[in-house]
Short mmCIF file of N, CA and C in Angstrom, two decimals:
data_model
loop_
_atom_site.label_atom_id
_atom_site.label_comp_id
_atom_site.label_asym_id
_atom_site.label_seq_id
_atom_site.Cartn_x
_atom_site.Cartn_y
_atom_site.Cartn_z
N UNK A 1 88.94 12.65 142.48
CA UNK A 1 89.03 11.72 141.38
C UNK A 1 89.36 10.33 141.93
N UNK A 2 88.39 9.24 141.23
CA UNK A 2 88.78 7.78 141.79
C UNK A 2 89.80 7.25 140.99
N UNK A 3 90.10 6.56 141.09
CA UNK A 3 91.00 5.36 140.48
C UNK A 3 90.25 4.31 139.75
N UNK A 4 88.91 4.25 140.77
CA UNK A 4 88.36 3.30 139.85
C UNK A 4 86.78 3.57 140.28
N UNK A 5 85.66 3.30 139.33
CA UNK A 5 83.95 3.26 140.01
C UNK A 5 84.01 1.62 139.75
N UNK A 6 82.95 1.57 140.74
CA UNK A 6 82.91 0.22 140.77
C UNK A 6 80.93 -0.54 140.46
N UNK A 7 80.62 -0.75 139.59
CA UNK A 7 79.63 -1.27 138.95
C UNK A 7 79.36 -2.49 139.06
N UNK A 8 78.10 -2.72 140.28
CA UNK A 8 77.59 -4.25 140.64
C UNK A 8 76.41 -4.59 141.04
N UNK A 9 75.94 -5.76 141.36
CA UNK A 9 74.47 -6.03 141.49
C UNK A 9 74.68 -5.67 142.97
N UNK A 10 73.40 -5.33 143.76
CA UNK A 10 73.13 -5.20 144.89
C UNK A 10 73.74 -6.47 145.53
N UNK A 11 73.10 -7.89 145.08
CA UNK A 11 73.71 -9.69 145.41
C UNK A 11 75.07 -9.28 145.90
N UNK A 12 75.55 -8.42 145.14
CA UNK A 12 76.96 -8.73 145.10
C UNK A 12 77.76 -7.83 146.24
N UNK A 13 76.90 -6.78 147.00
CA UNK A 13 77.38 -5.36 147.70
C UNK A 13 78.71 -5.79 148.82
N UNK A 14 78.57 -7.28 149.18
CA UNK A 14 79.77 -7.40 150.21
C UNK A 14 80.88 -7.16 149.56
N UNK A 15 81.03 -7.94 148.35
CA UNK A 15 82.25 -8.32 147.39
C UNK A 15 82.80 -7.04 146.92
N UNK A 16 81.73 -5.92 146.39
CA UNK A 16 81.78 -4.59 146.25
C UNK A 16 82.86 -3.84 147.76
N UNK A 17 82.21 -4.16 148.29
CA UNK A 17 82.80 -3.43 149.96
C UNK A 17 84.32 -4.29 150.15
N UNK A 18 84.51 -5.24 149.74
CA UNK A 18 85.19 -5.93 150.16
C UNK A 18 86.69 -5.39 149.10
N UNK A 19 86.11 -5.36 147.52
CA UNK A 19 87.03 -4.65 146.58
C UNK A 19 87.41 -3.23 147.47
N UNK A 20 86.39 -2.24 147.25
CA UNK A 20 86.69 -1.04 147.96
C UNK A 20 87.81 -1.39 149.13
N UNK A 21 87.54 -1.59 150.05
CA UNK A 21 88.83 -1.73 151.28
C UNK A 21 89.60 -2.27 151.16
N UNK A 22 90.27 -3.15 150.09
CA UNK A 22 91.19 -3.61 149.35
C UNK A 22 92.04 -2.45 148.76
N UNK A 23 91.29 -1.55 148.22
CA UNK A 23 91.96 -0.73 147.16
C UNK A 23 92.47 -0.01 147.64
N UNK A 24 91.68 0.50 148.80
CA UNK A 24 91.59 1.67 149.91
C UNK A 24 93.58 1.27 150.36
N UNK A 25 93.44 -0.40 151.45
CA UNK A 25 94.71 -0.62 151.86
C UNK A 25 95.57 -0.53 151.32
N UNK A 26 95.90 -0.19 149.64
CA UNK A 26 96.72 -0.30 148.64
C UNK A 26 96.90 1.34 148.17
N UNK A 27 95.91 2.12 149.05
CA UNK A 27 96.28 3.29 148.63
C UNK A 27 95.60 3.26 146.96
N UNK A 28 94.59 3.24 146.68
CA UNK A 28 93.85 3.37 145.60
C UNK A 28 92.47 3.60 146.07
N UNK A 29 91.37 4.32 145.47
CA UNK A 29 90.70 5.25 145.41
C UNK A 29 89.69 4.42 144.78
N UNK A 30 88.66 3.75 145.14
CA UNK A 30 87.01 3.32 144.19
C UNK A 30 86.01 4.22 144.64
N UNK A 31 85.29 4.35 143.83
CA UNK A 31 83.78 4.88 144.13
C UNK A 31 82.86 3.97 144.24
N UNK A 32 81.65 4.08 145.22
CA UNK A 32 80.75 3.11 145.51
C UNK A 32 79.69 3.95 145.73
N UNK A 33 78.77 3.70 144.81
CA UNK A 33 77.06 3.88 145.41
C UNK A 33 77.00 4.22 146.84
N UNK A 34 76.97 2.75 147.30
CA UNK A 34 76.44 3.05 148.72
C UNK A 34 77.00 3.72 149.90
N UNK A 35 78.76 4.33 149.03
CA UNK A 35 79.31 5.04 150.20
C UNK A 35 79.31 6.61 149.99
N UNK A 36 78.67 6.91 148.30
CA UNK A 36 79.66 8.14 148.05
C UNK A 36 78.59 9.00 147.47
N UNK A 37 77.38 8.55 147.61
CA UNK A 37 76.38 9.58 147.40
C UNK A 37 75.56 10.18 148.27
N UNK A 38 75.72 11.18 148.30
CA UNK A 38 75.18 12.40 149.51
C UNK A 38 73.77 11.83 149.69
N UNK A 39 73.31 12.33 150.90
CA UNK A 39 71.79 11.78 150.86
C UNK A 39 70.78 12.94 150.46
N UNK A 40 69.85 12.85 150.08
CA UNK A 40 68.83 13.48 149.29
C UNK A 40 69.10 13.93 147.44
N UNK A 41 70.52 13.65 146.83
CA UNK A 41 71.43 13.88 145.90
C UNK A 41 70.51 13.22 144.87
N UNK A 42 70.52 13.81 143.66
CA UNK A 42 69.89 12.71 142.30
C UNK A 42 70.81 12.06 142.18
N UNK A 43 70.54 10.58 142.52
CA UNK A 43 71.75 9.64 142.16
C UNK A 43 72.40 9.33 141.07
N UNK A 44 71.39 9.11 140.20
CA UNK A 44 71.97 9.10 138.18
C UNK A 44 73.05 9.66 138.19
N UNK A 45 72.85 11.43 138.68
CA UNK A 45 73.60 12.74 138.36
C UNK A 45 74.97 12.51 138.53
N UNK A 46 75.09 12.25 140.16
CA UNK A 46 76.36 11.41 141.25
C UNK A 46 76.85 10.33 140.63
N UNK A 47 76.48 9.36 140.07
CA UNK A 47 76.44 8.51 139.25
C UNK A 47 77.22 8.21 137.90
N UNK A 48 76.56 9.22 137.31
CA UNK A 48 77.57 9.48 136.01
C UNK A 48 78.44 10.52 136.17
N UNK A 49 78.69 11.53 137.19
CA UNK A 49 79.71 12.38 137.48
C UNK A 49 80.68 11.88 138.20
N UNK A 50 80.57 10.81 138.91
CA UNK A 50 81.96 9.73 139.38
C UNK A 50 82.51 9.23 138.35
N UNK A 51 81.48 8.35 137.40
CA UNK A 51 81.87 7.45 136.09
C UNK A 51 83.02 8.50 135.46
N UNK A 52 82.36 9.83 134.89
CA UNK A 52 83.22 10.54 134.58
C UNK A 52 84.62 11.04 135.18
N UNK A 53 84.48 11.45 136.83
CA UNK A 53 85.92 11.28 137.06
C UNK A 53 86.52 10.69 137.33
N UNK A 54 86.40 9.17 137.04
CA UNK A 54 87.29 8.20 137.82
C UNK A 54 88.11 7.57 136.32
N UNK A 55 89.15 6.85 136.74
CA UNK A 55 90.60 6.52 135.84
C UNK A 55 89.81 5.14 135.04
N UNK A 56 89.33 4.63 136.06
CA UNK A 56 88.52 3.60 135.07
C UNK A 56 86.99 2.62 135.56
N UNK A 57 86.77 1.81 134.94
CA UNK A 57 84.89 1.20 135.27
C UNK A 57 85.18 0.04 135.14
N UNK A 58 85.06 -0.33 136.59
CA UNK A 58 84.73 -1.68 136.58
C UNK A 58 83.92 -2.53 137.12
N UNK A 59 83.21 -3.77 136.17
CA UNK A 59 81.90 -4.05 136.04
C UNK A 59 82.22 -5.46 136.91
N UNK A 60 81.14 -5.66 137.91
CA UNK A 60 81.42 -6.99 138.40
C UNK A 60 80.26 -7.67 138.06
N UNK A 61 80.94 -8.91 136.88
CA UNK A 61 80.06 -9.72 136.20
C UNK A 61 79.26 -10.75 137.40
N UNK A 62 77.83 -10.75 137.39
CA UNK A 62 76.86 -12.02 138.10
C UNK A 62 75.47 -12.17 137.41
N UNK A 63 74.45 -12.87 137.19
CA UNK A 63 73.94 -13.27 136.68
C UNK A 63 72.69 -12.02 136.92
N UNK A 64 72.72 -11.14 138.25
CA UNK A 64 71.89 -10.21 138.35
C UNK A 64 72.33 -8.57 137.57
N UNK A 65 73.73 -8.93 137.93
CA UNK A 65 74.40 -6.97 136.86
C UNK A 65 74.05 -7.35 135.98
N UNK A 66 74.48 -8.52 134.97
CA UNK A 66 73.91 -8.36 133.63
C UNK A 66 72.83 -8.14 133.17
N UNK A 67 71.56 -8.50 134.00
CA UNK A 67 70.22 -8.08 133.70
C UNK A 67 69.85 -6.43 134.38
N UNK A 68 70.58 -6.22 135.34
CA UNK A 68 69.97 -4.37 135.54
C UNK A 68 70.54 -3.77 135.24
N UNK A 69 68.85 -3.18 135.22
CA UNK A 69 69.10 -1.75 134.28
C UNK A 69 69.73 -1.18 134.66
N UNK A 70 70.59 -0.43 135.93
CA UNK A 70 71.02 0.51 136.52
C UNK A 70 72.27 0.42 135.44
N UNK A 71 72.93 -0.98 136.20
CA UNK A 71 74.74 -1.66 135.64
C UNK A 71 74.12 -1.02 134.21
N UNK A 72 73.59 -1.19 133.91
CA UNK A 72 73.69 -1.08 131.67
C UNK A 72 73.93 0.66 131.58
N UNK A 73 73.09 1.17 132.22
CA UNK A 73 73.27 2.81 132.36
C UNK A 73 74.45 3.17 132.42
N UNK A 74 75.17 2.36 133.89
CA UNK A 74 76.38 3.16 134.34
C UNK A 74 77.41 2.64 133.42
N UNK A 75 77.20 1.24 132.31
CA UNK A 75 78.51 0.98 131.50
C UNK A 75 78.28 1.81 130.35
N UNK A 76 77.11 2.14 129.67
CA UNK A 76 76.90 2.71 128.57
C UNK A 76 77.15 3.94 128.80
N UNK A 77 77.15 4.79 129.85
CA UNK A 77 77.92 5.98 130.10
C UNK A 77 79.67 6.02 130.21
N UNK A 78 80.33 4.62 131.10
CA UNK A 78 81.55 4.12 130.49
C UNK A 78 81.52 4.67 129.44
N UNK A 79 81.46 3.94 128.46
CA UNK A 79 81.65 3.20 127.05
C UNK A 79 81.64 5.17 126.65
N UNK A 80 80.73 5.40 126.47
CA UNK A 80 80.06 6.65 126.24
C UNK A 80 81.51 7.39 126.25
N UNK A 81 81.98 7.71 127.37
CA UNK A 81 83.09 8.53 128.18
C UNK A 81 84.58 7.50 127.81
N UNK A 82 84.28 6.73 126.61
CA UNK A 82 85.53 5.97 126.55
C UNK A 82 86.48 5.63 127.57
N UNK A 83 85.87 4.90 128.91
CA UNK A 83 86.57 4.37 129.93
C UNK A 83 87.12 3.89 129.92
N UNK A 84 88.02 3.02 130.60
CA UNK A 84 89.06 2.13 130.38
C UNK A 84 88.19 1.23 131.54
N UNK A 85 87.56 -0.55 130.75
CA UNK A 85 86.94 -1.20 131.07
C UNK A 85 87.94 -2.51 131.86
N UNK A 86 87.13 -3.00 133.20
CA UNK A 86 87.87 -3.91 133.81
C UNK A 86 86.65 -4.68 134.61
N UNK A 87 86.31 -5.53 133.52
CA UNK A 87 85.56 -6.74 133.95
C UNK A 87 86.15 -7.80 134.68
N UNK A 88 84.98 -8.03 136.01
CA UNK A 88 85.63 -8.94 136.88
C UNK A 88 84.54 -9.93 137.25
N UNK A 89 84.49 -11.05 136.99
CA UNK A 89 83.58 -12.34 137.03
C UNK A 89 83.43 -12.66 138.51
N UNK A 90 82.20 -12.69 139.22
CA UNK A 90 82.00 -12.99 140.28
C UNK A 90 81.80 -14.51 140.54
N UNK A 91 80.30 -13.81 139.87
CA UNK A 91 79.41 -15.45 139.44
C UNK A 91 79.41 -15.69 137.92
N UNK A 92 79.17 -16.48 137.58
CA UNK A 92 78.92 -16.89 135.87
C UNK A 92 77.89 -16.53 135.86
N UNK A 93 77.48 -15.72 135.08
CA UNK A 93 76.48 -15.33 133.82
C UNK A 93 76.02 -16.27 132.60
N UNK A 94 74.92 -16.11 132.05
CA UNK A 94 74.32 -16.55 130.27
C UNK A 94 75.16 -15.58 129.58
N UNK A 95 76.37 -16.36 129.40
CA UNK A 95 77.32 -15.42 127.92
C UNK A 95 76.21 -14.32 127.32
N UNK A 96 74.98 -15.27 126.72
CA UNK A 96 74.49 -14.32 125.99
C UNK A 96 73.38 -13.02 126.76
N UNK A 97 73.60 -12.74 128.00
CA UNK A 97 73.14 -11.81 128.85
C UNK A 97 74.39 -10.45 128.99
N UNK A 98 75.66 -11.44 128.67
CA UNK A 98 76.28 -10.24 129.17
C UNK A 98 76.92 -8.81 128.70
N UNK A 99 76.54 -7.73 128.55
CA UNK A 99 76.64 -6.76 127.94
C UNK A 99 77.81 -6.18 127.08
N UNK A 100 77.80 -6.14 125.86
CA UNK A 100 78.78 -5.39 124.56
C UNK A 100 79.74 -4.20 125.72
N UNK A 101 80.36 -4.00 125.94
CA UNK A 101 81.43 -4.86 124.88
C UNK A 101 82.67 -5.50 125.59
N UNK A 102 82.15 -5.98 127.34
CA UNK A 102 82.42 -6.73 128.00
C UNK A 102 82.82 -8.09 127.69
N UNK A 103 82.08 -9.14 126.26
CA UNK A 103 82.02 -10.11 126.33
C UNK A 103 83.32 -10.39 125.72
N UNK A 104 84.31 -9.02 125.11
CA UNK A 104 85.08 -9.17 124.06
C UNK A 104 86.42 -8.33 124.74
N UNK A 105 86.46 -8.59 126.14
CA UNK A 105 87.77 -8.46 127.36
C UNK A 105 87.90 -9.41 127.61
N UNK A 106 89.27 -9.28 128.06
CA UNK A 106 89.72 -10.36 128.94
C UNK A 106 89.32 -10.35 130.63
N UNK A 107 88.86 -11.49 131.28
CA UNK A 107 88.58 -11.11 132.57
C UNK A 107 89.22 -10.96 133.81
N UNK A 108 88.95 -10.87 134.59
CA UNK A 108 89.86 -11.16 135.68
C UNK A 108 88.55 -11.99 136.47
N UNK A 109 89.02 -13.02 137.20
CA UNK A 109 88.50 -14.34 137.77
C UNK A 109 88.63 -13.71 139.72
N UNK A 110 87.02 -13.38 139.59
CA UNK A 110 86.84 -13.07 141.51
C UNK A 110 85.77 -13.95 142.19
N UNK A 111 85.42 -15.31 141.54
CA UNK A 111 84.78 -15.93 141.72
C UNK A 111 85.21 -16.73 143.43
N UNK A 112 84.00 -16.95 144.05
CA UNK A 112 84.31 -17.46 145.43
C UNK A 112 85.31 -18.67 145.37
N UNK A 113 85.66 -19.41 144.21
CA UNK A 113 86.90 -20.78 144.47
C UNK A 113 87.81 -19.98 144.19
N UNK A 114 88.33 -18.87 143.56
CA UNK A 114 89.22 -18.11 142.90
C UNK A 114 90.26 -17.61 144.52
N UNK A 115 91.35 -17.20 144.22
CA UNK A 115 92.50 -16.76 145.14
C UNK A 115 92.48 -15.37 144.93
N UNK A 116 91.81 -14.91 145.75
CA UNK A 116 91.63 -13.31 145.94
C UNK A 116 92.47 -12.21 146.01
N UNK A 117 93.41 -12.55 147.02
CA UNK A 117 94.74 -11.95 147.23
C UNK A 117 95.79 -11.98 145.70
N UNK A 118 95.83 -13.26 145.02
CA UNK A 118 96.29 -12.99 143.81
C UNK A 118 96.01 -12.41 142.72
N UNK A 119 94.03 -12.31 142.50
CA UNK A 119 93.51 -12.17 141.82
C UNK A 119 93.77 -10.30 141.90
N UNK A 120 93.77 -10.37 143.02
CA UNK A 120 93.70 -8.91 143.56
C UNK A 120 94.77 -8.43 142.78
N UNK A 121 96.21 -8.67 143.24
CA UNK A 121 97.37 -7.97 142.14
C UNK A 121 97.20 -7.74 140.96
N UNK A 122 96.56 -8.88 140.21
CA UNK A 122 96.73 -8.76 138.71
C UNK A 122 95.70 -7.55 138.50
N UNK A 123 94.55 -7.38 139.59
CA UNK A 123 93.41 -6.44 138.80
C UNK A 123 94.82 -5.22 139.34
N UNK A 124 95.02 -4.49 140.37
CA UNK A 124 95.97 -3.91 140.69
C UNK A 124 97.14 -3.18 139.63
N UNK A 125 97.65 -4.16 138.78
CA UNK A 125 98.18 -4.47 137.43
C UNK A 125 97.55 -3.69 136.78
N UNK A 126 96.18 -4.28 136.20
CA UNK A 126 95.57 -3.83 135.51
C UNK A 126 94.50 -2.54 135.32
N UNK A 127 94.86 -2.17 136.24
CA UNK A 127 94.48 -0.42 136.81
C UNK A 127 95.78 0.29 136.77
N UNK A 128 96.57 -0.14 136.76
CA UNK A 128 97.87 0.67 136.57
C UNK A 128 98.33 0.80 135.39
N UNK A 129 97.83 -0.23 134.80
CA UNK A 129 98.54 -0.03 133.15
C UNK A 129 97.44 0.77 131.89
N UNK A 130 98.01 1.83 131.73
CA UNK A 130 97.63 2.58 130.36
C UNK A 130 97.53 1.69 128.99
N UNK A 131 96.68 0.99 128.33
CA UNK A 131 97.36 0.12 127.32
C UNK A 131 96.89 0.97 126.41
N UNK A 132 96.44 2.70 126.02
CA UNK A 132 96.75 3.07 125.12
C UNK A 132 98.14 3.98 124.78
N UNK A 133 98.88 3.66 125.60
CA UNK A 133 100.51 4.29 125.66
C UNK A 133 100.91 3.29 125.96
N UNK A 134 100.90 1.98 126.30
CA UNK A 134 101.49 0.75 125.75
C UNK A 134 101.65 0.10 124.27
N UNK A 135 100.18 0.75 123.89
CA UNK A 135 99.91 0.42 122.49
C UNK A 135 100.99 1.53 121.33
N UNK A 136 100.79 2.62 122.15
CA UNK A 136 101.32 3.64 121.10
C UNK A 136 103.25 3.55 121.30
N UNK A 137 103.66 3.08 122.44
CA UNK A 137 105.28 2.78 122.52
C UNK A 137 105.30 1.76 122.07
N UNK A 138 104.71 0.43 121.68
CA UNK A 138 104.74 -0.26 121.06
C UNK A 138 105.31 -0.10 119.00
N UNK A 139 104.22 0.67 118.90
CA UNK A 139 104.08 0.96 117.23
C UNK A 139 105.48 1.93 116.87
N UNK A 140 105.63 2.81 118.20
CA UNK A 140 106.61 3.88 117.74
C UNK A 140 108.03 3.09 117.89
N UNK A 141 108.32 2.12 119.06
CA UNK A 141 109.42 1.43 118.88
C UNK A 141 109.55 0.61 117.58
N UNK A 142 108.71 -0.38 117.19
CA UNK A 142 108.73 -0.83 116.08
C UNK A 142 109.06 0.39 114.63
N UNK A 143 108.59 1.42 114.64
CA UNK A 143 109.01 2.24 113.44
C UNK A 143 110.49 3.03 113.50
N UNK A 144 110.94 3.07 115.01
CA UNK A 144 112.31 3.62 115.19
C UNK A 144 112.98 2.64 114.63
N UNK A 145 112.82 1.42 115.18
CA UNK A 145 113.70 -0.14 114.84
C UNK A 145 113.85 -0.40 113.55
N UNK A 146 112.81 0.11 112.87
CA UNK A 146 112.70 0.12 111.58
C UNK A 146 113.77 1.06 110.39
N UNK A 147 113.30 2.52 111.33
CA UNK A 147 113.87 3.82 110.45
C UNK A 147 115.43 3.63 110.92
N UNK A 148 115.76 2.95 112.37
CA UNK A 148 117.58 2.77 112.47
C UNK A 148 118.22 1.33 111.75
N UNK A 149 117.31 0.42 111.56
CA UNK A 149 118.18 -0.56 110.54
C UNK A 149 117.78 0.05 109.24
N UNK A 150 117.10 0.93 108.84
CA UNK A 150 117.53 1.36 107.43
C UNK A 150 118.68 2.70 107.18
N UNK A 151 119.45 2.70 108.31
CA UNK A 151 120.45 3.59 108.18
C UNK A 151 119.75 4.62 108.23
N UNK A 152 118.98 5.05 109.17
CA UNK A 152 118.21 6.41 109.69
C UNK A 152 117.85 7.23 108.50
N UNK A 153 117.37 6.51 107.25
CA UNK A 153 116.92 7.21 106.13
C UNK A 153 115.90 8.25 106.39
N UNK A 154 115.75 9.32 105.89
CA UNK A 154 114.61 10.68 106.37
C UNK A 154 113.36 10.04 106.12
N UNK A 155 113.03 9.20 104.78
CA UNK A 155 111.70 8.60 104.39
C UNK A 155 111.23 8.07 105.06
N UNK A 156 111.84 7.45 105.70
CA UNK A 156 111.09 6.73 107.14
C UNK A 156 110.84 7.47 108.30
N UNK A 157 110.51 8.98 108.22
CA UNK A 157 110.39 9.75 109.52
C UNK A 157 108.90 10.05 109.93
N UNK A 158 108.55 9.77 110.26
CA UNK A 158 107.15 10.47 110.43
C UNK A 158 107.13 11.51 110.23
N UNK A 159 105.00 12.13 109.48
CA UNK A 159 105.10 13.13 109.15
C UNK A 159 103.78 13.30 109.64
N UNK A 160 102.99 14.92 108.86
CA UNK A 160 101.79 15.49 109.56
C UNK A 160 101.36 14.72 110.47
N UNK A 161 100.19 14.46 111.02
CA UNK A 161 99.63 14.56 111.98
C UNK A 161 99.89 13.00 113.07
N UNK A 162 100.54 12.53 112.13
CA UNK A 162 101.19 11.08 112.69
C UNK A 162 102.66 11.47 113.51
N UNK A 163 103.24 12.83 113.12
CA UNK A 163 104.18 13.09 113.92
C UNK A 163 104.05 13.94 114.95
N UNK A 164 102.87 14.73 114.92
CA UNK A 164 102.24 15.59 115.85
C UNK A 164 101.92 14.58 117.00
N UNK A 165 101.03 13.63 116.94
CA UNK A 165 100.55 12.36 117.61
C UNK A 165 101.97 11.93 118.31
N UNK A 166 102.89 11.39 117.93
CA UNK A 166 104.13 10.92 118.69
C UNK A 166 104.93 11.95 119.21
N UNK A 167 104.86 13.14 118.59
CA UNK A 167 105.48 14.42 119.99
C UNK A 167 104.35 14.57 121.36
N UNK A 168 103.15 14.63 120.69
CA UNK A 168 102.19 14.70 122.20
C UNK A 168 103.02 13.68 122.66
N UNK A 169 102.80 12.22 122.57
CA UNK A 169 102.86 11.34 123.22
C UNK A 169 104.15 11.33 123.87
N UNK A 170 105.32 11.95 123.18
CA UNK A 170 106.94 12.01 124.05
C UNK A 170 106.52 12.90 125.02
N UNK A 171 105.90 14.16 124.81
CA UNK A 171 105.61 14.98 125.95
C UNK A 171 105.11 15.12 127.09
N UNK A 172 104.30 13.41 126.85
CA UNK A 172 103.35 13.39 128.32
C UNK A 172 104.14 12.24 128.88
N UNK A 173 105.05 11.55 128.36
CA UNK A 173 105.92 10.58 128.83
C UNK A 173 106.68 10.89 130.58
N UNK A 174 106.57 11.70 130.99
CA UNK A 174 107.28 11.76 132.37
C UNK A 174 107.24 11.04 132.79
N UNK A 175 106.01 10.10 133.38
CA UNK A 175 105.84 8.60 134.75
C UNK A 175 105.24 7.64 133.77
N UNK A 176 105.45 7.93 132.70
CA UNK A 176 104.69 6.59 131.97
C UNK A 176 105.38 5.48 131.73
N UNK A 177 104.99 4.19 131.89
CA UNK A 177 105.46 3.01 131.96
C UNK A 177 105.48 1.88 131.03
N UNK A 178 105.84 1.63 129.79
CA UNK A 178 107.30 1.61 130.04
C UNK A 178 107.94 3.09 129.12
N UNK A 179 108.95 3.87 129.72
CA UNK A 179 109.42 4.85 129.54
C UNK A 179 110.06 5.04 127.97
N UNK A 180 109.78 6.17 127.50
CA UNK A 180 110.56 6.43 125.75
C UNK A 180 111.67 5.46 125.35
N UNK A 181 112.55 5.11 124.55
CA UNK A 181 113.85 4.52 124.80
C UNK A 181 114.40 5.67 123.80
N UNK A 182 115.81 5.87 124.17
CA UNK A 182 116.40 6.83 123.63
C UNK A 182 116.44 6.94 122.41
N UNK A 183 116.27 5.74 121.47
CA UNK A 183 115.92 5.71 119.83
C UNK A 183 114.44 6.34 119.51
N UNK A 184 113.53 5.88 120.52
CA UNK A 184 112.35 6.63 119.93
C UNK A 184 112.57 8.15 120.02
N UNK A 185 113.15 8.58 121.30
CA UNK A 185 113.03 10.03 121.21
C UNK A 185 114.03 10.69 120.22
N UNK A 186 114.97 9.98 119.56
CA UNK A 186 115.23 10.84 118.00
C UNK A 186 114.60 10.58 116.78
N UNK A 187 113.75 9.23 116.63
CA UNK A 187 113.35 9.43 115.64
C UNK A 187 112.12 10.16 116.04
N UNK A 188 112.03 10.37 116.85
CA UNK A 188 110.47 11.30 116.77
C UNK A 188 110.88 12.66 116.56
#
């Protein structure tokens, strides 16, 4: 399993190689086309069976991914497999070339004037962070905060399947970041 596949124009294969051994020195895991498919292998197959096991897809925006076909395959299988998307701007693109639902992330800036080594952490960052268990300790702190300034009234407890949803979520809490706080785990 990768950490991350990595989706780019051929133009771009140094920058590709260059991410990879980055990730590699950091002890993180990419998949690459040109390193990780067996030879004589249906590539598609290899292709979308990395997409599928890797933690997340990330697309390196240039004026050539946005037009091939391959990149559109391997994000629409993303998307498909509800990936966790991490667009990274090489070169500038025609906004209106660049593929749904990329245009509506935030980016991360790997453009040749750009500071690489910094740029690098934040993507780093942003492979590490879950933001749908950011999102969901978010909502559940806000409703604890809620149900303990109303004097821990029962009406405010969660119920069916909205409380089922926040026990999964206490249960898979072991290394997750940022960790339960002791109010959520009673009102849950």
């Amino acid at each position: 399993m990768a950490d991350a596949f990595i989706s780019y124009s051929r133009k771009d294969k140094e920058f590709a190689h260059r991410l990879q051994e980055t990730l590699t020195e950091h002890q993180r895991q990419a998949w690459l086309d040109t390193k990780d498919i067996p030879p004589t292998a249906e590539w598609l197959k290899e292709i979308y069976a990395a997409i599928e096991k890797a933690d997340a897809f990330v697309f390196v925006i240039s004026p050539e991914s946005t037009r091939s076909d391959v990149c559109q395959l391997e994000l629409t299988h993303a998307v498909k497999h509800h990936k966790r998307l991490i667009p990274l701007l090489r070169r500038m693109a025609d906004p209106s070339e660049v593929p749904d639902p990329l245009p509506h992330l935030n980016w991360l800036f790997f453009r040749e004037e750009d500071d690489f080594a910094a740029e690098f952490q934040t993507f780093l960052t942003a492979l590490g962070t879950d933001l749908d268990w950011v999102k969901a300790h978010t909502r559940l702190l806000t409703r604890a905060i809620e149900w303990n300034g109303k004097g821990r009234d029962r009406s405010h407890l969660l119920r069916g399947s909205d409380l089922r949803q926040a026990e999964a979520w206490l249960a898979q809490s072991g290394n997750k970041a940022p960790p339960p706080t002791e109010m959520q785990g009673q009102f849950i």
